[in-house]
PDB file of C-alpha atoms in Angstrom:
ATOM      1  CA  MET A1279      71.009-153.216 134.490  1.00  0.00           C
ATOM      2  CA  LEU A1280      74.184-154.471 132.873  1.00  0.00           C
ATOM      3  CA  THR A1281      76.918-153.590 135.336  1.00  0.00           C
ATOM      4  CA  TYR A1282      77.378-153.773 139.082  1.00  0.00           C
ATOM      5  CA  ARG A1283      80.096-151.832 140.941  1.00  0.00           C
ATOM      6  CA  THR A1284      81.307-153.555 144.114  1.00  0.00           C
ATOM      7  CA  CYS A1285      82.206-151.555 147.196  1.00  0.00           C
ATOM      8  CA  ASP A1286      85.887-152.339 146.513  1.00  0.00           C
ATOM      9  CA  GLY A1287      85.641-150.891 142.991  1.00  0.00           C
ATOM     10  CA  ARG A1288      85.399-153.999 140.811  1.00  0.00           C
ATOM     11  CA  VAL A1289      82.848-153.861 137.994  1.00  0.00           C
ATOM     12  CA  LEU A1290      80.799-156.973 137.276  1.00  0.00           C
ATOM     13  CA  ASP A1291      79.089-157.652 133.952  1.00  0.00           C
ATOM     14  CA  LEU A1292      75.557-158.843 134.726  1.00  0.00           C
ATOM     15  CA  SER A1293      74.423-158.967 131.097  1.00  0.00           C
ATOM     16  CA  CYS A1294      75.169-162.715 131.005  1.00  0.00           C
ATOM     17  CA  LEU A1295      72.617-163.619 133.711  1.00  0.00           C
ATOM     18  CA  THR A1296      69.841-166.018 132.797  1.00  0.00           C
ATOM     19  CA  GLU A1297      66.260-164.892 133.398  1.00  0.00           C
ATOM     20  CA  GLU A1298      66.130-166.951 136.618  1.00  0.00           C
ATOM     21  CA  GLU A1299      69.402-165.438 137.848  1.00  0.00           C
ATOM     22  CA  ARG A1300      68.275-161.911 136.951  1.00  0.00           C
ATOM     23  CA  GLN A1301      65.018-162.360 138.857  1.00  0.00           C
ATOM     24  CA  HIS A1302      66.908-163.640 141.900  1.00  0.00           C
ATOM     25  CA  PHE A1303      69.250-160.659 141.745  1.00  0.00           C
ATOM     26  CA  GLU A1304      66.290-158.279 141.563  1.00  0.00           C
ATOM     27  CA  ARG A1305      64.695-159.938 144.629  1.00  0.00           C
ATOM     28  CA  ALA A1306      67.997-159.751 146.497  1.00  0.00           C
ATOM     29  CA  TYR A1307      68.549-156.119 145.517  1.00  0.00           C
ATOM     30  CA  GLN A1308      65.058-155.253 146.755  1.00  0.00           C
ATOM     31  CA  ALA A1309      65.765-157.070 150.047  1.00  0.00           C
ATOM     32  CA  TYR A1310      68.992-155.059 150.332  1.00  0.00           C
ATOM     33  CA  ARG A1311      67.128-151.790 149.654  1.00  0.00           C
ATOM     34  CA  ASN A1312      64.545-152.757 152.291  1.00  0.00           C
ATOM     35  CA  GLY A1313      67.318-153.316 154.870  1.00  0.00           C
ATOM     36  CA  MET A1314      66.908-157.059 155.365  1.00  0.00           C
ATOM     37  CA  ALA A1315      68.959-158.297 158.339  1.00  0.00           C
ATOM     38  CA  ALA A1316      72.449-159.168 157.100  1.00  0.00           C
ATOM     39  CA  PRO A1317      72.509-162.720 158.570  1.00  0.00           C
ATOM     40  CA  SER A1318      69.128-163.524 156.991  1.00  0.00           C
ATOM     41  CA  PHE A1319      70.249-162.061 153.662  1.00  0.00           C
ATOM     42  CA  SER A1320      73.382-164.206 153.790  1.00  0.00           C
ATOM     43  CA  ASN A1321      71.506-167.404 154.651  1.00  0.00           C
ATOM     44  CA  GLU A1322      68.608-166.904 152.246  1.00  0.00           C
ATOM     45  CA  MET A1323      69.783-164.838 149.279  1.00  0.00           C
ATOM     46  CA  VAL A1324      73.488-165.636 149.030  1.00  0.00           C
ATOM     47  CA  HIS A1325      74.133-169.128 150.402  1.00  0.00           C
ATOM     48  CA  GLY A1326      70.604-170.555 150.427  1.00  0.00           C
ATOM     49  CA  MET A1327      68.839-172.764 147.934  1.00  0.00           C
ATOM     50  CA  ALA A1328      66.845-169.737 146.709  1.00  0.00           C
ATOM     51  CA  ASN A1329      70.048-168.693 144.930  1.00  0.00           C
ATOM     52  CA  PRO A1330      69.782-170.528 141.583  1.00  0.00           C
ATOM     53  CA  LEU A1331      73.563-170.995 141.432  1.00  0.00           C
ATOM     54  CA  VAL A1332      73.669-172.700 144.825  1.00  0.00           C
ATOM     55  CA  GLY A1333      70.549-174.700 143.990  1.00  0.00           C
ATOM     56  CA  ARG A1334      72.101-176.041 140.775  1.00  0.00           C
ATOM     57  CA  ALA A1335      75.246-176.977 142.730  1.00  0.00           C
ATOM     58  CA  GLY A1336      73.254-179.095 145.185  1.00  0.00           C
ATOM     59  CA  GLY A1337      73.484-176.569 148.018  1.00  0.00           C
ATOM     60  CA  TRP A1338      77.229-176.007 147.751  1.00  0.00           C
ATOM     61  CA  VAL A1339      79.227-172.896 146.961  1.00  0.00           C
ATOM     62  CA  THR A1340      81.634-174.416 144.482  1.00  0.00           C
ATOM     63  CA  ARG A1341      84.516-172.610 142.790  1.00  0.00           C
ATOM     64  CA  GLU A1342      82.273-172.138 139.736  1.00  0.00           C
ATOM     65  CA  VAL A1343      79.477-170.661 141.883  1.00  0.00           C
ATOM     66  CA  TYR A1344      81.894-168.380 143.739  1.00  0.00           C
ATOM     67  CA  ARG A1345      83.377-166.979 140.519  1.00  0.00           C
ATOM     68  CA  HIS A1346      79.986-166.264 138.918  1.00  0.00           C
ATOM     69  CA  PRO A1347      79.089-162.542 138.602  1.00  0.00           C
ATOM     70  CA  LEU A1348      75.716-163.124 140.297  1.00  0.00           C
ATOM     71  CA  PHE A1349      77.342-164.655 143.370  1.00  0.00           C
ATOM     72  CA  GLN A1350      79.941-161.875 143.481  1.00  0.00           C
ATOM     73  CA  ALA A1351      77.183-159.230 143.347  1.00  0.00           C
ATOM     74  CA  LEU A1352      75.170-160.997 146.060  1.00  0.00           C
ATOM     75  CA  ARG A1353      78.247-161.254 148.302  1.00  0.00           C
ATOM     76  CA  ASP A1354      78.815-157.538 147.805  1.00  0.00           C
ATOM     77  CA  LEU A1355      75.220-156.744 148.790  1.00  0.00           C
ATOM     78  CA  GLU A1356      75.765-158.953 151.847  1.00  0.00           C
ATOM     79  CA  ASP A1357      78.861-156.902 152.746  1.00  0.00           C
ATOM     80  CA  ARG A1358      76.983-153.626 152.221  1.00  0.00           C
ATOM     81  CA  LEU A1359      74.257-154.775 154.611  1.00  0.00           C
ATOM     82  CA  GLY A1360      76.885-155.924 157.109  1.00  0.00           C
ATOM     83  CA  LEU A1361      78.548-152.503 156.969  1.00  0.00           C
ATOM     84  CA  ALA A1362      75.252-150.623 157.263  1.00  0.00           C
ATOM     85  CA  GLN A1363      74.084-152.750 160.197  1.00  0.00           C
ATOM     86  CA  GLY A1364      77.375-152.742 162.112  1.00  0.00           C
ATOM     87  CA  TYR A1365      78.341-156.377 161.520  1.00  0.00           C
ATOM     88  CA  LEU A1366      81.445-155.278 159.586  1.00  0.00           C
ATOM     89  CA  GLU A1367      83.907-152.455 160.183  1.00  0.00           C
ATOM     90  CA  PRO A1368      84.150-149.909 157.362  1.00  0.00           C
ATOM     91  CA  ALA A1369      87.505-149.619 155.605  1.00  0.00           C
ATOM     92  CA  GLY A1370      86.843-146.886 153.060  1.00  0.00           C
ATOM     93  CA  GLU A1371      84.442-148.825 150.847  1.00  0.00           C
ATOM     94  CA  ASP A1372      82.411-147.019 148.192  1.00  0.00           C
ATOM     95  CA  LEU A1373      78.818-147.505 149.293  1.00  0.00           C
ATOM     96  CA  SER A1374      77.160-145.543 146.478  1.00  0.00           C
ATOM     97  CA  ASP A1375      74.426-147.237 144.442  1.00  0.00           C
ATOM     98  CA  PRO A1376      76.093-150.295 142.861  1.00  0.00           C
ATOM     99  CA  LEU A1377      73.826-150.216 139.810  1.00  0.00           C
ATOM    100  CA  GLU A1378      74.442-146.566 138.924  1.00  0.00           C
ATOM    101  CA  ASP A1379      76.416-146.253 135.704  1.00  0.00           C
ATOM    102  CA  GLU A1380      76.782-143.897 132.758  1.00  0.00           C
ATOM    103  CA  TRP A1381      77.104-145.102 129.164  1.00  0.00           C
ATOM    104  CA  ILE A1382      79.153-143.054 126.702  1.00  0.00           C
ATOM    105  CA  PRO A1383      80.047-143.499 123.003  1.00  0.00           C
ATOM    106  CA  ALA A1384      83.208-145.519 122.385  1.00  0.00           C
ATOM    107  CA  PRO A1385      85.165-142.612 120.799  1.00  0.00           C
ATOM    108  CA  GLU A1386      84.527-140.456 123.879  1.00  0.00           C
ATOM    109  CA  ALA A1387      85.512-143.355 126.153  1.00  0.00           C
ATOM    110  CA  ALA A1388      88.794-143.775 124.259  1.00  0.00           C
ATOM    111  CA  ARG A1389      89.517-140.037 124.584  1.00  0.00           C
ATOM    112  CA  ARG A1390      88.765-140.081 128.317  1.00  0.00           C
ATOM    113  CA  LYS A1391      91.077-143.030 128.879  1.00  0.00           C
ATOM    114  CA  GLY A1392      93.802-141.696 126.583  1.00  0.00           C
ATOM    115  CA  VAL A1393      93.865-144.721 124.281  1.00  0.00           C
ATOM    116  CA  THR A1394      93.095-145.306 120.633  1.00  0.00           C
ATOM    117  CA  LEU A1395      89.666-146.477 119.585  1.00  0.00           C
ATOM    118  CA  MET A1396      91.272-149.731 118.399  1.00  0.00           C
ATOM    119  CA  GLY A1397      92.877-150.173 121.825  1.00  0.00           C
ATOM    120  CA  LEU A1398      89.504-149.677 123.488  1.00  0.00           C
ATOM    121  CA  HIS A1399      87.851-152.191 121.137  1.00  0.00           C
ATOM    122  CA  ASN A1400      90.599-154.705 121.949  1.00  0.00           C
ATOM    123  CA  ALA A1401      89.930-154.190 125.670  1.00  0.00           C
ATOM    124  CA  ILE A1402      86.215-154.753 125.050  1.00  0.00           C
ATOM    125  CA  ARG A1403      86.980-158.000 123.164  1.00  0.00           C
ATOM    126  CA  ARG A1404      89.206-159.186 126.044  1.00  0.00           C
ATOM    127  CA  GLY A1405      86.420-158.439 128.534  1.00  0.00           C
ATOM    128  CA  ASP A1406      88.412-155.698 130.289  1.00  0.00           C
ATOM    129  CA  VAL A1407      85.766-153.075 129.436  1.00  0.00           C
ATOM    130  CA  ILE A1408      81.995-153.573 129.238  1.00  0.00           C
ATOM    131  CA  ALA A1409      80.138-152.209 126.210  1.00  0.00           C
ATOM    132  CA  ARG A1410      76.760-152.647 124.556  1.00  0.00           C
ATOM    133  CA  PRO A1411      75.272-151.627 121.206  1.00  0.00           C
ATOM    134  CA  ALA A1412      73.845-148.094 121.154  1.00  0.00           C
ATOM    135  CA  LYS A1413      70.787-149.502 119.350  1.00  0.00           C
ATOM    136  CA  PRO A1414      69.620-153.126 119.199  1.00  0.00           C
ATOM    137  CA  GLY A1415      71.578-154.832 116.439  1.00  0.00           C
ATOM    138  CA  GLY A1416      73.676-151.710 115.885  1.00  0.00           C
ATOM    139  CA  ARG A1417      77.441-151.538 115.441  1.00  0.00           C
ATOM    140  CA  ARG A1418      78.105-148.341 117.402  1.00  0.00           C
ATOM    141  CA  LEU A1419      79.006-149.105 121.005  1.00  0.00           C
ATOM    142  CA  LEU A1420      78.287-147.420 124.296  1.00  0.00           C
ATOM    143  CA  VAL A1421      80.858-148.032 127.030  1.00  0.00           C
ATOM    144  CA  SER A1422      80.205-148.403 130.750  1.00  0.00           C
ATOM    145  CA  CYS A1423      81.932-145.577 132.624  1.00  0.00           C
ATOM    146  CA  ASN A1424      82.270-147.851 135.662  1.00  0.00           C
ATOM    147  CA  SER A1425      84.163-150.482 133.703  1.00  0.00           C
ATOM    148  CA  LEU A1426      86.199-147.814 131.898  1.00  0.00           C
ATOM    149  CA  GLY A1427      87.261-146.374 135.245  1.00  0.00           C
ATOM    150  CA  ALA A1428      88.179-149.804 136.608  1.00  0.00           C
ATOM    151  CA  TRP A1429      90.203-150.749 133.498  1.00  0.00           C
ATOM    152  CA  LYS A1430      93.911-150.753 134.251  1.00  0.00           C
ATOM    153  CA  ILE A1431      95.841-150.086 131.071  1.00  0.00           C
ATOM    154  CA  ASP A1432      98.665-152.572 130.523  1.00  0.00           C
ATOM    155  CA  GLU A1433     101.710-150.359 129.982  1.00  0.00           C
ATOM    156  CA  VAL A1434     103.708-153.215 128.412  1.00  0.00           C
ATOM    157  CA  ARG A1435     100.927-153.898 125.888  1.00  0.00           C
ATOM    158  CA  GLN A1436     100.759-150.161 125.105  1.00  0.00           C
ATOM    159  CA  ALA A1437     104.534-149.941 124.589  1.00  0.00           C
ATOM    160  CA  ASN A1438     104.529-153.002 122.311  1.00  0.00           C
ATOM    161  CA  ALA A1439     101.687-151.558 120.221  1.00  0.00           C
ATOM    162  CA  LYS A1440     103.508-148.237 119.851  1.00  0.00           C
ATOM    163  CA  ALA A1441     106.705-150.032 118.826  1.00  0.00           C
ATOM    164  CA  ARG A1442     104.825-151.950 116.106  1.00  0.00           C
ATOM    165  CA  ALA A1443     103.081-148.825 114.777  1.00  0.00           C
ATOM    166  CA  PRO A1444     104.527-147.420 111.548  1.00  0.00           C
ATOM    167  CA  THR A1445     106.419-144.159 111.968  1.00  0.00           C
TER     168      THR A1445
END
């Protein structure tokens, strides 16, 4: 599990979670899969002291907590439960499995997106696209199809790069 796709299409990088955070996410994901009541999920898993982010913040959802990928993923699971249980009205959200992803070699990802391999690597360095080594310690990268699909190419950056390229 490295990526999480929210029901509004954002892709979160969960590779940075600590062991404690990862374990909490796994418990929360299991509670979601088991259909825990949305209000209980919200109170216990998202905003409660069981959430290590909230616990470290003294029981508060601070700006730092709110922006953390774990909190964003938990809030999304909360929304998914709310939609499934009728607490929220659907508005065209993608409710497919949020952990489902495909990993493809970087050259194929660049071809699919219509960019150069260097452009893709720059996007990976900026954090716009999520990638991981194909083998532990390896240099060849596999790219998350979810993050590739969510990446919005900056047309101005592309035009500037083309203008700088030798003819």
